[in-house]
PDB file of C-alpha atoms in Angstrom:
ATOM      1  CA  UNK A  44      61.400 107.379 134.835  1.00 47.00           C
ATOM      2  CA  UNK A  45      64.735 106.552 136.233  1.00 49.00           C
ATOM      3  CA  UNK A  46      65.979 103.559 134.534  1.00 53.00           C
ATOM      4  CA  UNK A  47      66.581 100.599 136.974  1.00 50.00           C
ATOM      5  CA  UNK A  48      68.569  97.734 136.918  1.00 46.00           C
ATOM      6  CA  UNK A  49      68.993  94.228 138.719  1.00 46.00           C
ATOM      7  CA  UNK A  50      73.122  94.734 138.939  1.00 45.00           C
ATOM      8  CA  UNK A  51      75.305  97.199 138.135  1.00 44.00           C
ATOM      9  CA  UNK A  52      75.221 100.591 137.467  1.00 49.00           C
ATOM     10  CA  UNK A  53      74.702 102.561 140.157  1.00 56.00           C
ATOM     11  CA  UNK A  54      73.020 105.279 138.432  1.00 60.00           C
ATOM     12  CA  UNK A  55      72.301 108.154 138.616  1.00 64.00           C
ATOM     13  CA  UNK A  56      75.385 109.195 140.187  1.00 71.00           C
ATOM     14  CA  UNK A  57      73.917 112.813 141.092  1.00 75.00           C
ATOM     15  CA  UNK A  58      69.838 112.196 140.916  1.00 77.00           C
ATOM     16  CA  UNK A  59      70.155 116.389 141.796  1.00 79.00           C
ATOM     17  CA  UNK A  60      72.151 117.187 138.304  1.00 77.00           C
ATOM     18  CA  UNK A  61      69.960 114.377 136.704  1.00 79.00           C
ATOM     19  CA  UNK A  62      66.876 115.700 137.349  1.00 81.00           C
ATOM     20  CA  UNK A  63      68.385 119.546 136.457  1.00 81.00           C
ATOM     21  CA  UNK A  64      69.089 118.236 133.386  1.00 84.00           C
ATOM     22  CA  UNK A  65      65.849 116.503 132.808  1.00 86.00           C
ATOM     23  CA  UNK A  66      66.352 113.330 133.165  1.00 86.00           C
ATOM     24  CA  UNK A  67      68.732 113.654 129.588  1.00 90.00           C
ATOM     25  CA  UNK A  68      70.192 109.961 128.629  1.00 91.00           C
ATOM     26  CA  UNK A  69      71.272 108.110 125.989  1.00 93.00           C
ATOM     27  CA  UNK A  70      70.945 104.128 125.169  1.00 92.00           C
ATOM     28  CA  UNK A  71      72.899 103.342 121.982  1.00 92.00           C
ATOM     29  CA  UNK A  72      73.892  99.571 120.260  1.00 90.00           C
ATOM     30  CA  UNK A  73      74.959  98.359 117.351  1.00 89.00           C
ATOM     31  CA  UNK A  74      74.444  95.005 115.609  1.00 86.00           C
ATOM     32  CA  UNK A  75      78.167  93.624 114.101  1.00 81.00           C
ATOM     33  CA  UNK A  76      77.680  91.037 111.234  1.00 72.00           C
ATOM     34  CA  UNK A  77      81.274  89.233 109.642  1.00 63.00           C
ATOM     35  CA  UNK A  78      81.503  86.441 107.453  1.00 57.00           C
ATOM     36  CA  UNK A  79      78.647  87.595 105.266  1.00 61.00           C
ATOM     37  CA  UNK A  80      79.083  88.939 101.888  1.00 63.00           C
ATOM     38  CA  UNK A  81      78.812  92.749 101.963  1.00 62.00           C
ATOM     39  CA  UNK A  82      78.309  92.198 105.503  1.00 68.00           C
ATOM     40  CA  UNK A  83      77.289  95.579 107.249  1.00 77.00           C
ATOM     41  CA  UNK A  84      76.585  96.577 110.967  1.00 82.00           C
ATOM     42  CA  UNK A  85      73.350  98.013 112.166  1.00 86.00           C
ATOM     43  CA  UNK A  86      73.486 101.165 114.708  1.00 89.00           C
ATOM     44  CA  UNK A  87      70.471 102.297 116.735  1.00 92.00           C
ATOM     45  CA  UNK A  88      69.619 105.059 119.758  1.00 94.00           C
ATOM     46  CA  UNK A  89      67.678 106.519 121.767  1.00 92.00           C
ATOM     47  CA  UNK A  90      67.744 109.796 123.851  1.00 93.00           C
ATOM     48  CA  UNK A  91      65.272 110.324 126.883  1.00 90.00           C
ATOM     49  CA  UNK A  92      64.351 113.465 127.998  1.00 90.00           C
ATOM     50  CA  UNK A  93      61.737 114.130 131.428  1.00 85.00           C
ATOM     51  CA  UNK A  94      60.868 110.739 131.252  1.00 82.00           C
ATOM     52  CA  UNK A  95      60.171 110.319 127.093  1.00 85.00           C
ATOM     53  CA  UNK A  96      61.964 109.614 124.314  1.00 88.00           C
ATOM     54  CA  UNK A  97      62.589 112.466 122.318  1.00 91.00           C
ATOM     55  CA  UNK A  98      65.001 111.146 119.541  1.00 93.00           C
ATOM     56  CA  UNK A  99      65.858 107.979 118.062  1.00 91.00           C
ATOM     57  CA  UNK A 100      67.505 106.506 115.134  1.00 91.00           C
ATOM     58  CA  UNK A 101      68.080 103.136 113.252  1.00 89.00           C
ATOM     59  CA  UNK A 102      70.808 103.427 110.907  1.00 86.00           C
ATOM     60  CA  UNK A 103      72.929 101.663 108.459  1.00 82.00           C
ATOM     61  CA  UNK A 104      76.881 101.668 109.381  1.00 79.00           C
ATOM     62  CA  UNK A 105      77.923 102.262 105.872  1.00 75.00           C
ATOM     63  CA  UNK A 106      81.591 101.680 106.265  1.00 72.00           C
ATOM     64  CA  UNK A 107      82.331  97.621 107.335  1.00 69.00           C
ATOM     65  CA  UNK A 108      83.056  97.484 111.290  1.00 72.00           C
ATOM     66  CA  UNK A 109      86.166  95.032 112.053  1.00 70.00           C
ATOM     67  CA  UNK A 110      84.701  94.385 115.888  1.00 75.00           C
ATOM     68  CA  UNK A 111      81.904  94.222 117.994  1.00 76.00           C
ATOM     69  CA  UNK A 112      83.681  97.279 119.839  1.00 80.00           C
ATOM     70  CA  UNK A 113      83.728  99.487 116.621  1.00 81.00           C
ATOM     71  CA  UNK A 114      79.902  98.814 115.827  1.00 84.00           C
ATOM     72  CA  UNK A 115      78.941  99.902 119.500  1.00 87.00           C
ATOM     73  CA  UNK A 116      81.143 102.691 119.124  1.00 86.00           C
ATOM     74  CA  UNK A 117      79.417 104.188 116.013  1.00 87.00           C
ATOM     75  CA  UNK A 118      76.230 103.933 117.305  1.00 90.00           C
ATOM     76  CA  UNK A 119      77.349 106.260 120.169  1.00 91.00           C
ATOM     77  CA  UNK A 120      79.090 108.534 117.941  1.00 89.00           C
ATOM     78  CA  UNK A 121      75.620 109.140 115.805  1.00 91.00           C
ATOM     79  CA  UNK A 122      73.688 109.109 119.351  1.00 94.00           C
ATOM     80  CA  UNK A 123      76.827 112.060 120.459  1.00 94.00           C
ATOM     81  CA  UNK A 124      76.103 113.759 117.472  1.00 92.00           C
ATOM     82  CA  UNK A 125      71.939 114.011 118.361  1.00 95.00           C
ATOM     83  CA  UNK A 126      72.337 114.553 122.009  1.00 95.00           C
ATOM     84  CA  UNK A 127      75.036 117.419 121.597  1.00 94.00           C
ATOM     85  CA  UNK A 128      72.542 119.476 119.442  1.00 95.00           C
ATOM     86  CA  UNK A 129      69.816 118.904 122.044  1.00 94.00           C
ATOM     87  CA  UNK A 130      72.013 120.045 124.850  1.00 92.00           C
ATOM     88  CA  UNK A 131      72.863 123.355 122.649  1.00 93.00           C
ATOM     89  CA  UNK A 132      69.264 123.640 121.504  1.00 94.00           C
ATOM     90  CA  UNK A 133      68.481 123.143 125.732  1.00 92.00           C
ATOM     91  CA  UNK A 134      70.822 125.968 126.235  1.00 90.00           C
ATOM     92  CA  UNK A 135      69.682 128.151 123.715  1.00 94.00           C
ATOM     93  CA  UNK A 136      66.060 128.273 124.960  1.00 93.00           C
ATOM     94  CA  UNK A 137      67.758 129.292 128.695  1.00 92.00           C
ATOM     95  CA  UNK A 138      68.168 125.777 130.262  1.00 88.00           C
ATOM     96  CA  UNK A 139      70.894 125.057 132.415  1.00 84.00           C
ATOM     97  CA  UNK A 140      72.222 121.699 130.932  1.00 85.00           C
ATOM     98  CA  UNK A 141      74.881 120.023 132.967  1.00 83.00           C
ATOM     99  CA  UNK A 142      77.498 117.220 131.324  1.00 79.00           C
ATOM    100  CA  UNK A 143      78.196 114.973 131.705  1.00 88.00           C
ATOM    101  CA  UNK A 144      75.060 113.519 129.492  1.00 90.00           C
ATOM    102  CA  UNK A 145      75.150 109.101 130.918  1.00 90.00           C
ATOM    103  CA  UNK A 146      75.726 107.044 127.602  1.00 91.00           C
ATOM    104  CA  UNK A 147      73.913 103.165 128.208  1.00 91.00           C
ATOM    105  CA  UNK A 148      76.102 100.845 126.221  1.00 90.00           C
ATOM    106  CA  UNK A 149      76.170  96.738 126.594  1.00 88.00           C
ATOM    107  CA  UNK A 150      79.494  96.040 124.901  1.00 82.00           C
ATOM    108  CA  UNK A 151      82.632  96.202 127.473  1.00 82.00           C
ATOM    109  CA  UNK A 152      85.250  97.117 125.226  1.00 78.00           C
ATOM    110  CA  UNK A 153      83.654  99.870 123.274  1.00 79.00           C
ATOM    111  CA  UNK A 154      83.722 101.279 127.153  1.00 80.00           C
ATOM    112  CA  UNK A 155      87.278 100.858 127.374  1.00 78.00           C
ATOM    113  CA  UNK A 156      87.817 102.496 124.354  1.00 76.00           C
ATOM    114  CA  UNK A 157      85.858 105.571 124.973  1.00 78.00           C
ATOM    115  CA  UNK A 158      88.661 106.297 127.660  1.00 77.00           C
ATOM    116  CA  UNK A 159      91.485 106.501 125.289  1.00 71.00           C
ATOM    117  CA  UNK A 160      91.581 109.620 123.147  1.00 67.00           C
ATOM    118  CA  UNK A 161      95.410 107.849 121.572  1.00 63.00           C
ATOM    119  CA  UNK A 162      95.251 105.286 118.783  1.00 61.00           C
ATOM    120  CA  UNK A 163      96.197 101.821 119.415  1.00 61.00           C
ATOM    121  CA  UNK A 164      97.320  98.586 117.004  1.00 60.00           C
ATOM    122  CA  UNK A 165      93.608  97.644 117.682  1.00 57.00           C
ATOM    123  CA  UNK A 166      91.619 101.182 116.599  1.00 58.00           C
ATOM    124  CA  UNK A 167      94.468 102.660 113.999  1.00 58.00           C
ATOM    125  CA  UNK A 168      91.361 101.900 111.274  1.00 54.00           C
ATOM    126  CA  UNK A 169      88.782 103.852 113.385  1.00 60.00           C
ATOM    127  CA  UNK A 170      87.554 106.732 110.802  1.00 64.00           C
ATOM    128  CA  UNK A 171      87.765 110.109 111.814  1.00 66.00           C
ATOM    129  CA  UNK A 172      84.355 110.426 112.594  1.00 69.00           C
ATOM    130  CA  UNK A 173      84.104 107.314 114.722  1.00 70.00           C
ATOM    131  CA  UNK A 174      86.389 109.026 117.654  1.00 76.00           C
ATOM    132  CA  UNK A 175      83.777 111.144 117.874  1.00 83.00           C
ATOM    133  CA  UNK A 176      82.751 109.232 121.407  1.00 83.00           C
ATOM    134  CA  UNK A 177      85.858 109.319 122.916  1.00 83.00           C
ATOM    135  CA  UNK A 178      85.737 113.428 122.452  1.00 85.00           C
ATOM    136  CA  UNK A 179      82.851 113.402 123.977  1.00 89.00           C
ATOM    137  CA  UNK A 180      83.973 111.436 127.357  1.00 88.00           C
ATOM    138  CA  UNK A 181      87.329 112.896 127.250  1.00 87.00           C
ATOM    139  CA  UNK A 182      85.946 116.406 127.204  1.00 88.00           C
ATOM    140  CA  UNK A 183      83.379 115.597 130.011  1.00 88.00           C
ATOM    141  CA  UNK A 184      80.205 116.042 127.871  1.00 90.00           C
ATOM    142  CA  UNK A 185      79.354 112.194 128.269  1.00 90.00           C
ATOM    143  CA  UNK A 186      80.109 109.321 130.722  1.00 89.00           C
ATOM    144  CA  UNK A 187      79.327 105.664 129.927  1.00 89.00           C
ATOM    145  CA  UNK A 188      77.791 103.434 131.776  1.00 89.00           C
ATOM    146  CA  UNK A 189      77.891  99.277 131.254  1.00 88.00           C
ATOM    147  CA  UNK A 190      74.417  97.666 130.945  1.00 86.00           C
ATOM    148  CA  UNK A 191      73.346  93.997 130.593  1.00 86.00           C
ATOM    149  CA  UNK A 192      72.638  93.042 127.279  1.00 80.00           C
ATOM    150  CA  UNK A 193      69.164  91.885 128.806  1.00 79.00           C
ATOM    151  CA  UNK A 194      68.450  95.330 130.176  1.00 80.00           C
ATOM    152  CA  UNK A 195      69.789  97.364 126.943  1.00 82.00           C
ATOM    153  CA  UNK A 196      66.813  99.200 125.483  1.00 80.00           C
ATOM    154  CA  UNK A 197      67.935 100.118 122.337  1.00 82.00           C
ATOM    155  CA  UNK A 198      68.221  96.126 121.356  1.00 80.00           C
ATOM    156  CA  UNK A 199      64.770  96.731 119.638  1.00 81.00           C
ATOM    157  CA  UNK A 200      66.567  99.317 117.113  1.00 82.00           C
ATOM    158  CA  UNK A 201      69.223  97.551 116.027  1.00 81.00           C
ATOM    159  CA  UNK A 202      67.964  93.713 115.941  1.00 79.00           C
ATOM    160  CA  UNK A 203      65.176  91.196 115.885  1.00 80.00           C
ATOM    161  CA  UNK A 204      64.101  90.316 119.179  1.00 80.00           C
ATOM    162  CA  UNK A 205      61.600  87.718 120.927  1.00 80.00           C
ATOM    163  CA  UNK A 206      58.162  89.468 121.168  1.00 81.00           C
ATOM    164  CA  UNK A 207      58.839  89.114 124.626  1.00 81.00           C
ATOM    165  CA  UNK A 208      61.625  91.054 125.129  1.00 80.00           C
ATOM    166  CA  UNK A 209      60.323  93.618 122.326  1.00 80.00           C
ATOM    167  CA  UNK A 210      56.681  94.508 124.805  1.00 80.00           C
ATOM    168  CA  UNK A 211      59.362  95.182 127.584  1.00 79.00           C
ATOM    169  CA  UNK A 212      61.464  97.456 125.332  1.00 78.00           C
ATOM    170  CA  UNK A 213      58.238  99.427 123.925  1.00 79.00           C
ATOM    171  CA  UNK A 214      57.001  99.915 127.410  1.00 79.00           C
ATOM    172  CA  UNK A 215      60.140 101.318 128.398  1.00 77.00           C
ATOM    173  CA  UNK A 216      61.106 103.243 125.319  1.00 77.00           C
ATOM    174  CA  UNK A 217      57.443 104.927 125.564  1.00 77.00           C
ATOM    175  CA  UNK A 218      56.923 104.872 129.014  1.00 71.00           C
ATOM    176  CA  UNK A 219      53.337 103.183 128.868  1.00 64.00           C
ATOM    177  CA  UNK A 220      52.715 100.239 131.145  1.00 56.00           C
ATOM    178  CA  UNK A 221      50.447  97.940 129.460  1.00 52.00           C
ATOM    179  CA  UNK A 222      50.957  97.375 125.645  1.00 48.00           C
ATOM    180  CA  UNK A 223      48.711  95.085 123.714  1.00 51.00           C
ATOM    181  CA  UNK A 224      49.908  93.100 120.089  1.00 51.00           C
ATOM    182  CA  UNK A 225      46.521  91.959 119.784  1.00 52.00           C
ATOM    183  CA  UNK A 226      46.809  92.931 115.977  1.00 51.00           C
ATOM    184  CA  UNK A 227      49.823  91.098 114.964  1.00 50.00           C
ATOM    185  CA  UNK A 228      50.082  88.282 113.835  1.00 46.00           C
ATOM    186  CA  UNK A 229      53.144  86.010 114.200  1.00 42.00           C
ATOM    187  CA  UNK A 230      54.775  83.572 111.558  1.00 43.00           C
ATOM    188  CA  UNK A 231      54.571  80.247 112.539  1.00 40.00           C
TER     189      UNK A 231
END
């Protein structure tokens, strides 16, 4: 299903390319701890394809990330790295795969960033790896959209979240409409 959304983004741009490409997206976040001892981000995403998920991940970030921005972005770079060998395993079984592939992200700057393929005073200490992204926009094989933290669906990978808001993520994420947590049971 088409993921919708109380405000902003209009999306898909193209539903005609989005449904030729089968409905391909990507929701990626990050978690971004500081002031902890060995403090160390989480990074978490998931790829939809026709309506399912059909990769995912929950990762440690094993370097330390100095900004919110820098964890979001390294969740997208290990998302990139997924959805780019789907889209050549796509084409290499004949389908026509169109970029660019929409990237969901919640975290404003790591949007801003993805534009700039230069380095700044404020991403000199980006690894190597963690430009990664910004290839991927620059080069047209991924656009990102801005989401609401409240609608970001790959929250549930990356950090604990009200049971609440975690039955609205499953249901999304798996695309069933009625999920029962009958069998847990809760600390009190």
């Amino acid at each position: 299903p088409v993921p919708s959304f109380t405000s902003a983004p209009t999306w898909p741009e193209d539903p005609d390319i989005f449904l030729k490409n089968l409905g391909i997206h990507v929701w990626s976040d990050a978690t971004w701890k500081v002031n902890q001892a060995g403090a160390q981000s989480y990074a978490g995403f998931y790829i939809f394809m026709c309506g399912a998920t059909v990769d995912w991940a929950s990762v440690l970030i094993k370097v330390v990330c100095h900004s919110s921005a820098e964890a979001e972005i390294s969740a997208a770079c290990f998302a990139g790295k997924r959805l780019m060998f789907l889209v050549k395993l796509m084409r290499e079984l004949g389908l026509d795969i169109v970029s660019p592939t929409p990237f969901f992200i919640d975290n404003s700057a790591a949007q801003d960033l993805t534009k700039k393929m230069s380095a700044t005073k404020r991403t000199e200490h980006f690894l190597r790896w963690q430009n990664y992204m910004r290839w991927l926009v620059n080069y047209n094989h991924a656009k990102v959209f801005l989401v609401r933290d409240a609608d970001q669906r790959a929250d549930i990978a990356t950090k604990m979240i009200n049971l609440t808001k975690f039955a609205k993520m499953v249901r999304e994420i798996t695309g069933r409409s009625t999920v029962s947590y009958t069998h847990l049971t809760l600390p009190t």
